[in-house]
Short mmCIF file of C-alpha atoms in Angstrom, two decimals:
data_model
loop_
_atom_site.label_atom_id
_atom_site.label_comp_id
_atom_site.label_asym_id
_atom_site.label_seq_id
_atom_site.Cartn_x
_atom_site.Cartn_y
_atom_site.Cartn_z
CA MET A 1 51.96 -56.82 -17.11
CA ALA A 2 50.95 -53.40 -16.06
CA ASN A 3 49.21 -52.37 -13.26
CA VAL A 4 46.10 -50.76 -13.81
CA VAL A 5 44.15 -47.29 -12.28
CA VAL A 6 40.60 -47.24 -12.67
CA VAL A 7 39.00 -43.53 -12.34
CA GLY A 8 35.68 -42.02 -13.22
CA SER A 9 35.95 -39.53 -16.06
CA GLN A 10 32.74 -37.62 -15.36
CA TRP A 11 31.19 -36.62 -11.96
CA GLY A 12 30.99 -40.26 -10.17
CA ASP A 13 28.40 -42.84 -10.66
CA GLU A 14 29.74 -43.98 -14.23
CA GLY A 15 29.75 -47.71 -13.31
CA LYS A 16 33.22 -48.24 -11.89
CA GLY A 17 32.16 -51.03 -9.66
CA LYS A 18 31.38 -53.55 -12.22
CA ILE A 19 34.46 -52.82 -14.45
CA VAL A 20 36.98 -53.04 -11.30
CA ASP A 21 35.02 -56.28 -10.63
CA TRP A 22 35.32 -57.41 -14.13
CA LEU A 23 38.90 -56.50 -14.13
CA SER A 24 39.66 -58.13 -10.56
CA HIS A 25 39.91 -61.55 -11.78
CA ARG A 26 43.14 -60.65 -13.60
CA ALA A 27 44.45 -58.86 -10.63
CA ASP A 28 46.02 -60.13 -7.37
CA VAL A 29 45.55 -57.00 -5.37
CA VAL A 30 42.72 -54.34 -5.46
CA VAL A 31 43.24 -51.18 -3.78
CA ARG A 32 40.98 -47.94 -2.89
CA PHE A 33 43.17 -44.97 -2.54
CA GLN A 34 40.63 -42.05 -1.89
CA GLY A 35 37.43 -40.84 -0.63
CA GLY A 36 35.29 -42.40 1.97
CA HIS A 37 31.99 -44.16 2.29
CA ASN A 38 30.25 -41.53 0.25
CA ALA A 39 31.22 -43.66 -2.70
CA GLY A 40 29.04 -46.26 -3.59
CA HIS A 41 29.44 -49.21 -6.19
CA THR A 42 27.16 -51.65 -7.20
CA LEU A 43 28.00 -55.36 -8.25
CA VAL A 44 25.71 -57.75 -9.70
CA ILE A 45 27.22 -61.16 -9.85
CA ASP A 46 24.96 -64.21 -10.61
CA ASN A 47 21.92 -62.12 -9.88
CA VAL A 48 23.01 -61.54 -6.46
CA THR A 49 23.54 -57.39 -5.76
CA TYR A 50 26.60 -56.14 -3.76
CA LYS A 51 26.61 -52.56 -2.45
CA LEU A 52 29.97 -51.31 -1.49
CA SER A 53 31.11 -48.20 -0.37
CA LEU A 54 34.53 -48.46 1.50
CA LEU A 55 35.60 -51.99 0.38
CA PRO A 56 37.28 -52.66 -2.86
CA SER A 57 35.17 -54.11 -5.44
CA GLY A 58 37.61 -57.22 -5.55
CA VAL A 59 36.52 -58.20 -1.93
CA VAL A 60 33.88 -60.29 -3.33
CA ARG A 61 36.45 -62.30 -5.41
CA PRO A 62 37.81 -65.29 -3.42
CA GLY A 63 41.67 -65.15 -3.37
CA LYS A 64 42.24 -61.61 -3.87
CA LEU A 65 44.16 -59.26 -1.39
CA SER A 66 41.85 -55.98 -0.63
CA ILE A 67 43.71 -52.88 0.55
CA ILE A 68 42.10 -49.68 1.88
CA GLY A 69 44.90 -47.04 1.45
CA ASN A 70 45.87 -43.98 3.29
CA GLY A 71 44.46 -41.86 1.16
CA VAL A 72 41.14 -42.84 2.41
CA VAL A 73 39.06 -41.35 5.36
CA VAL A 74 37.63 -44.42 7.02
CA ASP A 75 34.33 -44.23 8.81
CA PRO A 76 35.34 -47.49 11.10
CA TRP A 77 31.66 -48.09 12.12
CA ALA A 78 30.54 -48.09 8.47
CA LEU A 79 33.36 -50.55 7.52
CA LEU A 80 32.91 -52.92 10.09
CA SER A 81 28.93 -52.76 9.16
CA GLU A 82 29.98 -53.28 5.47
CA ILE A 83 31.97 -56.32 6.29
CA ASP A 84 29.25 -58.16 8.67
CA GLY A 85 26.82 -57.31 5.84
CA LEU A 86 28.96 -58.99 3.10
CA ARG A 87 29.46 -62.06 5.57
CA GLU A 88 25.63 -62.16 5.56
CA GLN A 89 25.83 -62.57 2.20
CA GLY A 90 28.23 -65.57 2.15
CA VAL A 91 31.51 -63.41 1.49
CA GLU A 92 34.25 -64.22 3.63
CA VAL A 93 36.22 -60.95 4.72
CA SER A 94 39.21 -61.37 7.38
CA PRO A 95 42.34 -59.55 8.26
CA GLU A 96 44.15 -62.21 6.04
CA THR A 97 41.99 -60.60 3.02
CA LEU A 98 41.49 -57.03 3.72
CA LYS A 99 44.32 -54.55 4.82
CA VAL A 100 43.87 -51.00 6.25
CA ALA A 101 46.39 -48.40 6.06
CA GLU A 102 47.69 -47.84 9.65
CA ASN A 103 48.03 -44.21 8.72
CA ALA A 104 44.70 -43.91 7.37
CA THR A 105 42.59 -41.09 9.08
CA LEU A 106 39.31 -41.97 10.90
CA ILE A 107 35.97 -40.51 10.12
CA LEU A 108 34.45 -40.12 13.66
CA PRO A 109 30.69 -39.46 14.72
CA LEU A 110 31.45 -35.53 14.99
CA HIS A 111 32.48 -35.06 11.39
CA GLY A 112 29.28 -36.02 10.31
CA ALA A 113 27.63 -33.77 12.71
CA LEU A 114 29.74 -30.73 11.72
CA ASP A 115 29.01 -31.75 8.07
CA ARG A 116 25.34 -31.82 8.20
CA ALA A 117 25.39 -28.66 10.35
CA ARG A 118 27.44 -26.91 7.95
CA GLU A 119 25.19 -27.62 5.20
CA GLU A 120 22.01 -26.71 7.20
CA ALA A 121 23.56 -23.39 7.66
CA ARG A 122 24.43 -22.83 4.13
CA GLY A 123 20.80 -22.69 3.46
CA SER A 124 20.11 -22.27 -0.64
CA ASP A 125 23.74 -22.25 -1.13
CA LYS A 126 24.22 -26.27 -0.18
CA ILE A 127 27.14 -27.65 -1.91
CA GLY A 128 25.31 -31.09 -1.77
CA THR A 129 27.51 -33.04 0.35
CA THR A 130 26.47 -36.53 1.76
CA GLY A 131 26.46 -35.26 5.27
CA ARG A 132 28.87 -38.53 6.16
CA GLY A 133 31.48 -36.41 7.64
CA ILE A 134 34.24 -36.99 4.54
CA GLY A 135 35.21 -33.20 4.47
CA PRO A 136 35.70 -32.51 7.81
CA ALA A 137 37.90 -35.63 8.12
CA TYR A 138 40.05 -34.35 5.64
CA GLU A 139 40.13 -31.03 7.11
CA ASP A 140 41.53 -32.52 10.25
CA LYS A 141 44.05 -34.63 8.38
CA VAL A 142 45.47 -31.27 6.68
CA ALA A 143 45.23 -29.52 9.97
CA ARG A 144 47.15 -32.39 11.69
CA ARG A 145 44.78 -33.05 14.44
CA ALA A 146 43.08 -36.12 13.02
CA ILE A 147 42.84 -39.56 14.76
CA ARG A 148 44.40 -42.36 12.85
CA VAL A 149 43.76 -45.96 12.60
CA CYS A 150 47.31 -46.43 14.49
CA ASP A 151 46.26 -44.14 17.28
CA LEU A 152 43.92 -46.84 18.70
CA ALA A 153 46.88 -48.88 19.28
CA GLU A 154 48.12 -46.24 21.67
CA PRO A 155 45.35 -45.72 24.14
CA ASP A 156 47.64 -43.74 26.70
CA ALA A 157 48.27 -40.79 24.02
CA LEU A 158 44.67 -41.01 22.42
CA GLU A 159 43.10 -38.94 25.38
CA ALA A 160 45.31 -36.15 24.76
CA ARG A 161 44.74 -36.15 20.75
CA VAL A 162 40.91 -36.52 21.56
CA ASP A 163 41.07 -33.46 23.51
CA GLN A 164 42.83 -31.45 20.55
CA LEU A 165 40.47 -32.42 18.31
CA LEU A 166 37.18 -31.43 20.65
CA MET A 167 39.20 -28.05 21.02
CA HIS A 168 38.69 -27.15 17.55
CA HIS A 169 35.24 -29.16 16.82
CA ASN A 170 33.31 -28.40 19.76
CA ALA A 171 34.02 -24.57 19.20
CA LEU A 172 32.49 -24.86 15.63
CA LEU A 173 29.69 -26.96 16.78
CA LYS A 174 28.75 -24.28 19.32
CA GLY A 175 29.12 -21.48 16.89
CA LEU A 176 26.58 -23.66 14.60
CA GLY A 177 24.23 -24.09 17.37
CA ALA A 178 24.39 -27.82 17.36
CA ALA A 179 25.15 -30.18 20.08
CA LEU A 180 28.63 -30.44 21.50
CA VAL A 181 30.61 -33.66 21.66
CA ASP A 182 31.06 -35.54 24.74
CA ARG A 183 34.59 -36.33 25.48
CA ASP A 184 33.97 -39.28 27.49
CA GLU A 185 31.71 -41.09 25.53
CA LEU A 186 33.73 -40.30 22.32
CA LEU A 187 36.89 -41.98 24.22
CA ARG A 188 34.41 -44.88 25.08
CA GLN A 189 33.54 -45.80 21.79
CA LEU A 190 37.13 -45.55 20.38
CA THR A 191 38.30 -47.83 22.97
CA GLU A 192 35.48 -50.50 22.17
CA LEU A 193 36.23 -50.16 18.35
CA ALA A 194 40.15 -50.70 18.72
CA PRO A 195 39.82 -54.58 18.98
CA ARG A 196 37.45 -54.82 16.38
CA LEU A 197 39.52 -52.66 13.66
CA LEU A 198 42.99 -53.12 14.67
CA PRO A 199 43.37 -56.69 13.38
CA TYR A 200 42.67 -55.29 9.93
CA ALA A 201 45.64 -52.61 10.35
CA ASP A 202 48.71 -52.90 8.36
CA SER A 203 51.62 -50.97 6.91
CA VAL A 204 49.92 -51.41 3.53
CA TRP A 205 53.01 -49.45 1.56
CA GLN A 206 55.07 -52.50 2.46
CA ARG A 207 52.32 -55.03 1.26
CA LEU A 208 52.13 -53.25 -2.16
CA HIS A 209 56.10 -52.99 -2.40
CA GLU A 210 56.36 -56.87 -1.63
CA ALA A 211 53.35 -57.45 -4.41
CA SER A 212 55.15 -55.15 -6.94
CA ARG A 213 58.45 -56.91 -6.36
CA THR A 214 57.08 -60.29 -6.97
CA GLU A 215 55.31 -59.05 -9.87
CA LYS A 216 51.75 -59.09 -8.66
CA ARG A 217 49.21 -57.35 -10.80
CA ILE A 218 47.77 -54.55 -8.58
CA LEU A 219 44.24 -52.98 -9.48
CA PHE A 220 43.49 -49.27 -7.93
CA GLU A 221 39.92 -48.42 -7.36
CA GLY A 222 39.21 -44.72 -7.53
CA ALA A 223 36.06 -43.20 -6.16
CA GLN A 224 33.78 -40.31 -7.43
CA GLY A 225 34.98 -38.82 -10.86
CA ALA A 226 37.39 -36.46 -12.46
CA MET A 227 35.15 -33.45 -12.16
CA LEU A 228 34.49 -33.76 -8.53
CA ASP A 229 38.32 -33.55 -7.97
CA VAL A 230 39.06 -30.85 -5.22
CA ASP A 231 41.73 -29.21 -7.37
CA HIS A 232 40.32 -29.97 -11.07
CA GLY A 233 36.66 -30.37 -10.59
CA THR A 234 33.66 -28.10 -10.37
CA TYR A 235 34.62 -26.30 -7.26
CA PRO A 236 33.23 -25.84 -4.88
CA PHE A 237 30.85 -28.41 -5.75
CA VAL A 238 33.52 -31.19 -5.20
CA THR A 239 34.71 -33.83 -3.13
CA SER A 240 37.42 -33.17 -0.74
CA SER A 241 40.05 -35.31 -2.19
CA ASN A 242 41.89 -35.69 -5.39
CA THR A 243 40.19 -38.05 -7.59
CA HIS A 244 42.35 -38.27 -10.70
CA ALA A 245 44.88 -41.59 -11.33
CA ALA A 246 48.07 -39.67 -9.76
CA GLN A 247 46.59 -39.91 -6.40
CA ALA A 248 46.70 -43.74 -6.52
CA ALA A 249 50.56 -43.21 -5.95
CA VAL A 250 50.22 -41.06 -2.62
CA GLY A 251 47.05 -42.74 -1.43
CA SER A 252 48.31 -45.97 -1.23
CA GLY A 253 52.17 -45.73 -0.54
CA MET A 254 53.19 -46.70 -3.97
CA ALA A 255 55.54 -45.16 -6.12
CA ALA A 256 54.66 -42.77 -8.70
CA LYS A 257 55.75 -44.87 -11.45
CA ALA A 258 53.35 -47.97 -9.91
CA ALA A 259 50.32 -46.88 -12.45
CA GLY A 260 50.94 -48.72 -16.13
CA TYR A 261 47.47 -48.13 -17.87
CA VAL A 262 45.03 -45.64 -16.72
CA LEU A 263 41.21 -46.72 -17.21
CA GLY A 264 38.75 -44.03 -17.37
CA ILE A 265 35.04 -45.17 -16.63
CA THR A 266 32.79 -43.15 -18.74
CA LYS A 267 28.86 -43.12 -18.85
CA ALA A 268 27.50 -43.37 -22.37
CA TYR A 269 25.26 -40.20 -21.00
CA THR A 270 25.99 -37.77 -18.01
CA THR A 271 24.86 -37.88 -14.61
CA ARG A 272 25.40 -35.63 -11.47
CA VAL A 273 24.19 -36.16 -7.97
CA GLY A 274 23.69 -32.98 -5.70
CA SER A 275 24.34 -29.33 -6.27
CA GLY A 276 26.74 -27.60 -8.91
CA PRO A 277 27.00 -26.74 -12.98
CA PHE A 278 25.86 -29.46 -15.36
CA PRO A 279 25.93 -27.89 -18.76
CA THR A 280 24.12 -30.69 -20.68
CA GLU A 281 21.59 -31.64 -17.89
CA GLN A 282 18.08 -32.29 -19.31
CA ASP A 283 15.48 -31.32 -16.82
CA ASN A 284 12.72 -32.78 -18.88
CA GLU A 285 11.43 -35.79 -20.38
CA THR A 286 14.65 -36.73 -21.89
CA GLY A 287 16.31 -36.36 -18.55
CA GLN A 288 13.43 -38.68 -16.73
CA LYS A 289 13.75 -40.92 -19.29
CA LEU A 290 17.37 -41.53 -18.90
CA GLY A 291 16.90 -41.63 -15.21
CA GLU A 292 14.37 -44.22 -15.26
CA ARG A 293 16.02 -46.45 -17.58
CA GLY A 294 19.48 -46.05 -16.08
CA ASN A 295 18.08 -46.56 -12.51
CA GLU A 296 19.88 -43.48 -11.65
CA PHE A 297 19.54 -43.38 -7.87
CA GLY A 298 22.88 -43.07 -5.53
CA THR A 299 23.92 -46.30 -4.09
CA VAL A 300 24.94 -44.56 -0.84
CA THR A 301 21.99 -41.95 -0.45
CA GLY A 302 19.32 -43.18 -2.75
CA ARG A 303 19.17 -39.35 -4.13
CA ARG A 304 18.31 -39.21 -7.65
CA ARG A 305 20.63 -38.45 -10.30
CA ARG A 306 20.39 -35.34 -12.64
CA CYS A 307 20.57 -36.63 -16.10
CA GLY A 308 21.86 -35.30 -19.52
CA TRP A 309 23.53 -35.94 -22.73
CA PHE A 310 27.08 -36.91 -23.04
CA ASP A 311 29.55 -34.07 -22.92
CA ALA A 312 32.72 -34.93 -24.92
CA VAL A 313 34.27 -31.53 -23.87
CA MET A 314 34.52 -32.38 -20.19
CA VAL A 315 35.53 -35.89 -20.90
CA ARG A 316 38.22 -34.94 -23.07
CA GLN A 317 39.52 -32.29 -20.45
CA ALA A 318 39.63 -35.19 -17.75
CA ILE A 319 41.50 -37.49 -20.11
CA LYS A 320 44.09 -34.92 -20.69
CA VAL A 321 44.54 -33.97 -17.00
CA GLY A 322 44.29 -37.50 -15.73
CA GLY A 323 46.71 -39.32 -18.02
CA ILE A 324 43.64 -41.57 -19.24
CA ASP A 325 45.04 -44.12 -21.78
CA GLY A 326 41.49 -45.72 -22.79
CA ILE A 327 37.78 -45.49 -21.44
CA ALA A 328 35.17 -48.22 -20.33
CA LEU A 329 32.15 -47.12 -21.80
CA THR A 330 29.22 -47.82 -19.58
CA LYS A 331 25.12 -48.11 -20.00
CA LEU A 332 25.28 -48.07 -23.65
CA ASP A 333 22.04 -50.09 -23.50
CA VAL A 334 20.40 -47.12 -21.69
CA LEU A 335 20.42 -45.21 -24.77
CA ASP A 336 18.40 -47.84 -26.83
CA GLY A 337 15.43 -46.82 -28.52
CA PHE A 338 16.01 -42.83 -28.96
CA ASP A 339 15.36 -41.88 -32.37
CA SER A 340 18.29 -39.15 -32.08
CA LEU A 341 21.10 -38.72 -29.52
CA LYS A 342 22.72 -35.44 -28.65
CA VAL A 343 26.62 -34.85 -27.93
CA CYS A 344 28.39 -31.67 -26.33
CA ILE A 345 31.29 -30.75 -28.45
CA GLY A 346 31.88 -27.04 -27.02
CA TYR A 347 30.57 -24.55 -25.13
CA ARG A 348 29.36 -20.92 -25.64
CA TYR A 349 29.52 -18.08 -22.86
CA GLN A 350 29.31 -14.29 -23.46
CA GLY A 351 29.57 -14.78 -27.04
CA GLU A 352 32.81 -16.79 -27.14
CA GLU A 353 33.19 -20.66 -28.09
CA TYR A 354 35.20 -22.59 -25.46
CA ASP A 355 36.65 -26.05 -26.47
CA PHE A 356 37.60 -26.57 -22.56
CA PHE A 357 35.33 -26.24 -19.32
CA PRO A 358 36.51 -22.90 -17.55
CA ALA A 359 37.66 -23.04 -14.04
CA GLY A 360 35.42 -19.70 -12.99
CA ARG A 361 32.34 -20.35 -10.89
CA ASP A 362 30.23 -18.03 -13.21
CA ALA A 363 31.48 -19.26 -16.23
CA GLN A 364 31.04 -22.90 -15.29
CA ALA A 365 27.54 -22.13 -14.29
CA GLY A 366 26.77 -20.04 -17.38
CA VAL A 367 28.28 -22.02 -20.53
CA GLU A 368 25.60 -23.22 -23.04
CA PRO A 369 26.44 -26.39 -24.70
CA ILE A 370 27.15 -26.63 -28.53
CA TYR A 371 25.52 -30.05 -29.61
CA GLU A 372 26.41 -32.44 -32.59
CA THR A 373 23.07 -34.50 -33.10
CA LEU A 374 23.69 -38.34 -34.32
CA ASP A 375 21.24 -40.87 -34.91
CA GLY A 376 19.91 -43.33 -32.33
CA TRP A 377 19.00 -47.01 -32.62
CA THR A 378 15.81 -49.04 -32.24
CA GLU A 379 17.34 -52.31 -31.63
CA SER A 380 18.72 -53.65 -28.18
CA THR A 381 22.17 -53.53 -27.11
CA CYS A 382 21.57 -54.91 -23.71
CA GLY A 383 23.84 -57.81 -22.85
CA ALA A 384 25.89 -57.90 -26.29
CA GLN A 385 29.26 -59.27 -26.04
CA SER A 386 30.71 -58.78 -29.06
CA TRP A 387 30.84 -55.68 -31.56
CA ALA A 388 28.80 -58.02 -33.97
CA GLU A 389 25.66 -57.78 -31.73
CA LEU A 390 25.67 -54.18 -31.66
CA PRO A 391 23.45 -51.87 -34.16
CA ALA A 392 25.48 -50.07 -36.52
CA THR A 393 24.45 -46.58 -35.41
CA ALA A 394 25.37 -47.57 -32.02
CA VAL A 395 28.74 -48.54 -33.29
CA LYS A 396 28.83 -45.17 -35.08
CA TYR A 397 28.11 -43.38 -31.89
CA ILE A 398 30.90 -45.10 -29.89
CA ARG A 399 33.30 -44.04 -32.89
CA ARG A 400 32.41 -40.38 -32.91
CA ILE A 401 32.74 -40.37 -29.03
CA GLU A 402 36.22 -41.79 -29.50
CA GLU A 403 37.14 -38.92 -32.14
CA LEU A 404 35.82 -36.36 -29.78
CA ILE A 405 37.34 -37.66 -26.81
CA GLU A 406 40.80 -38.37 -28.70
CA THR A 407 40.88 -41.82 -26.62
CA PRO A 408 39.83 -45.40 -27.68
CA VAL A 409 37.37 -47.39 -25.79
CA ALA A 410 39.14 -50.29 -24.25
CA LEU A 411 35.87 -51.70 -22.64
CA LEU A 412 32.15 -51.82 -23.38
CA SER A 413 29.54 -52.41 -20.89
CA THR A 414 26.07 -53.36 -22.11
CA SER A 415 24.43 -54.31 -18.66
CA PRO A 416 25.06 -54.26 -15.06
CA GLU A 417 26.00 -58.20 -15.18
CA ARG A 418 29.50 -59.03 -14.97
CA ASP A 419 29.95 -60.90 -18.49
CA ASP A 420 28.16 -58.28 -20.69
CA THR A 421 31.18 -56.53 -21.27
CA ILE A 422 33.10 -56.14 -24.80
CA LEU A 423 36.74 -56.41 -24.18
CA VAL A 424 38.84 -54.16 -26.92
CA ARG A 425 41.98 -54.02 -25.01
CA ASP A 426 43.09 -55.76 -22.11
CA PRO A 427 44.16 -53.01 -19.66
CA PHE A 428 46.65 -55.34 -17.55
CA ALA A 429 48.40 -56.15 -20.99
CA ASN A 430 51.05 -53.73 -21.27
#
């Protein structure tokens, strides 16, 4: 049986939460390996809605081990609040069912303050961050001044590490005209936090090695999407981590060969939150209809998502760069009732045609989509659990997408409900 890595193939918000939850009953361990609490996953199980940010989606299933890997930046207060919220909904989360990498970087209140101050200073040139401190925390990690989970267990050394951190951050905050961080207050918060967070801390790489050795099935859960990758996305309008499947190994402590099957979650149309290029965006009645029918609001921020037609060029590029073996096509039911549907099959820029998304900022902002028009369908696909229940034109739409992205559909989702999923190929079957 293969381990499975689940990643987004667009700009995030593709419906990874439901698919990971659906797959997790086949898994023994579910791992988050990058990102932070800027990622939002919504699960609907037996008419109960769970909204997750840091916790792996498998946490709502009894008997599964959930792991937050070292590649994640962890806001400990947000994590503990999320745990409390799930407990109120009847989901038991304990140090036996949840492990947090002891070498994971912490997001502190100062990171959010810096994030928001810099966005404000950018004025109209905002990147569109969530303001939750994700980027500044990753910056501190790379600059080797971050506070990590394990540092909370060494109170004698923590003061010196905080001093080093504040030497940098208070200088930046002062330059931006923002309030400085009170050293003693930060130390008090961390001291108070330690006994609540440390019971979850663990050498998760050892846990994963043991799980692999005993042939446990491991599901790696990515956050955001391929086009938000800090190297391969629409830079600088990206997140601060690598979102492709290769990050699953280094972000969890597993060997590079850990991934067996890579599943790319792919929405049947395209959405994006925040600033940045979006070639197929429909800032019109069509985009509004997609947004309303798809309930396109961010799980974490509540921000309205920009909506547009399916971009086969971008998804194909994400598949090639990310090593995606098959896709889970989600939200097909949102397209019910459209007379016709458009799919982007290429770009045009300054008189030239492109079959890939160029890296330059001007080119990304200036490309015009080349569309192919397909027939829509009037019948409902909502809740379909077999191919036989789908309209013929919906099947034709799916098959054309497979041709254009050069990758098969492994799963098809027809509603937010867990069971409204058509299995074509089980990703765990090697």
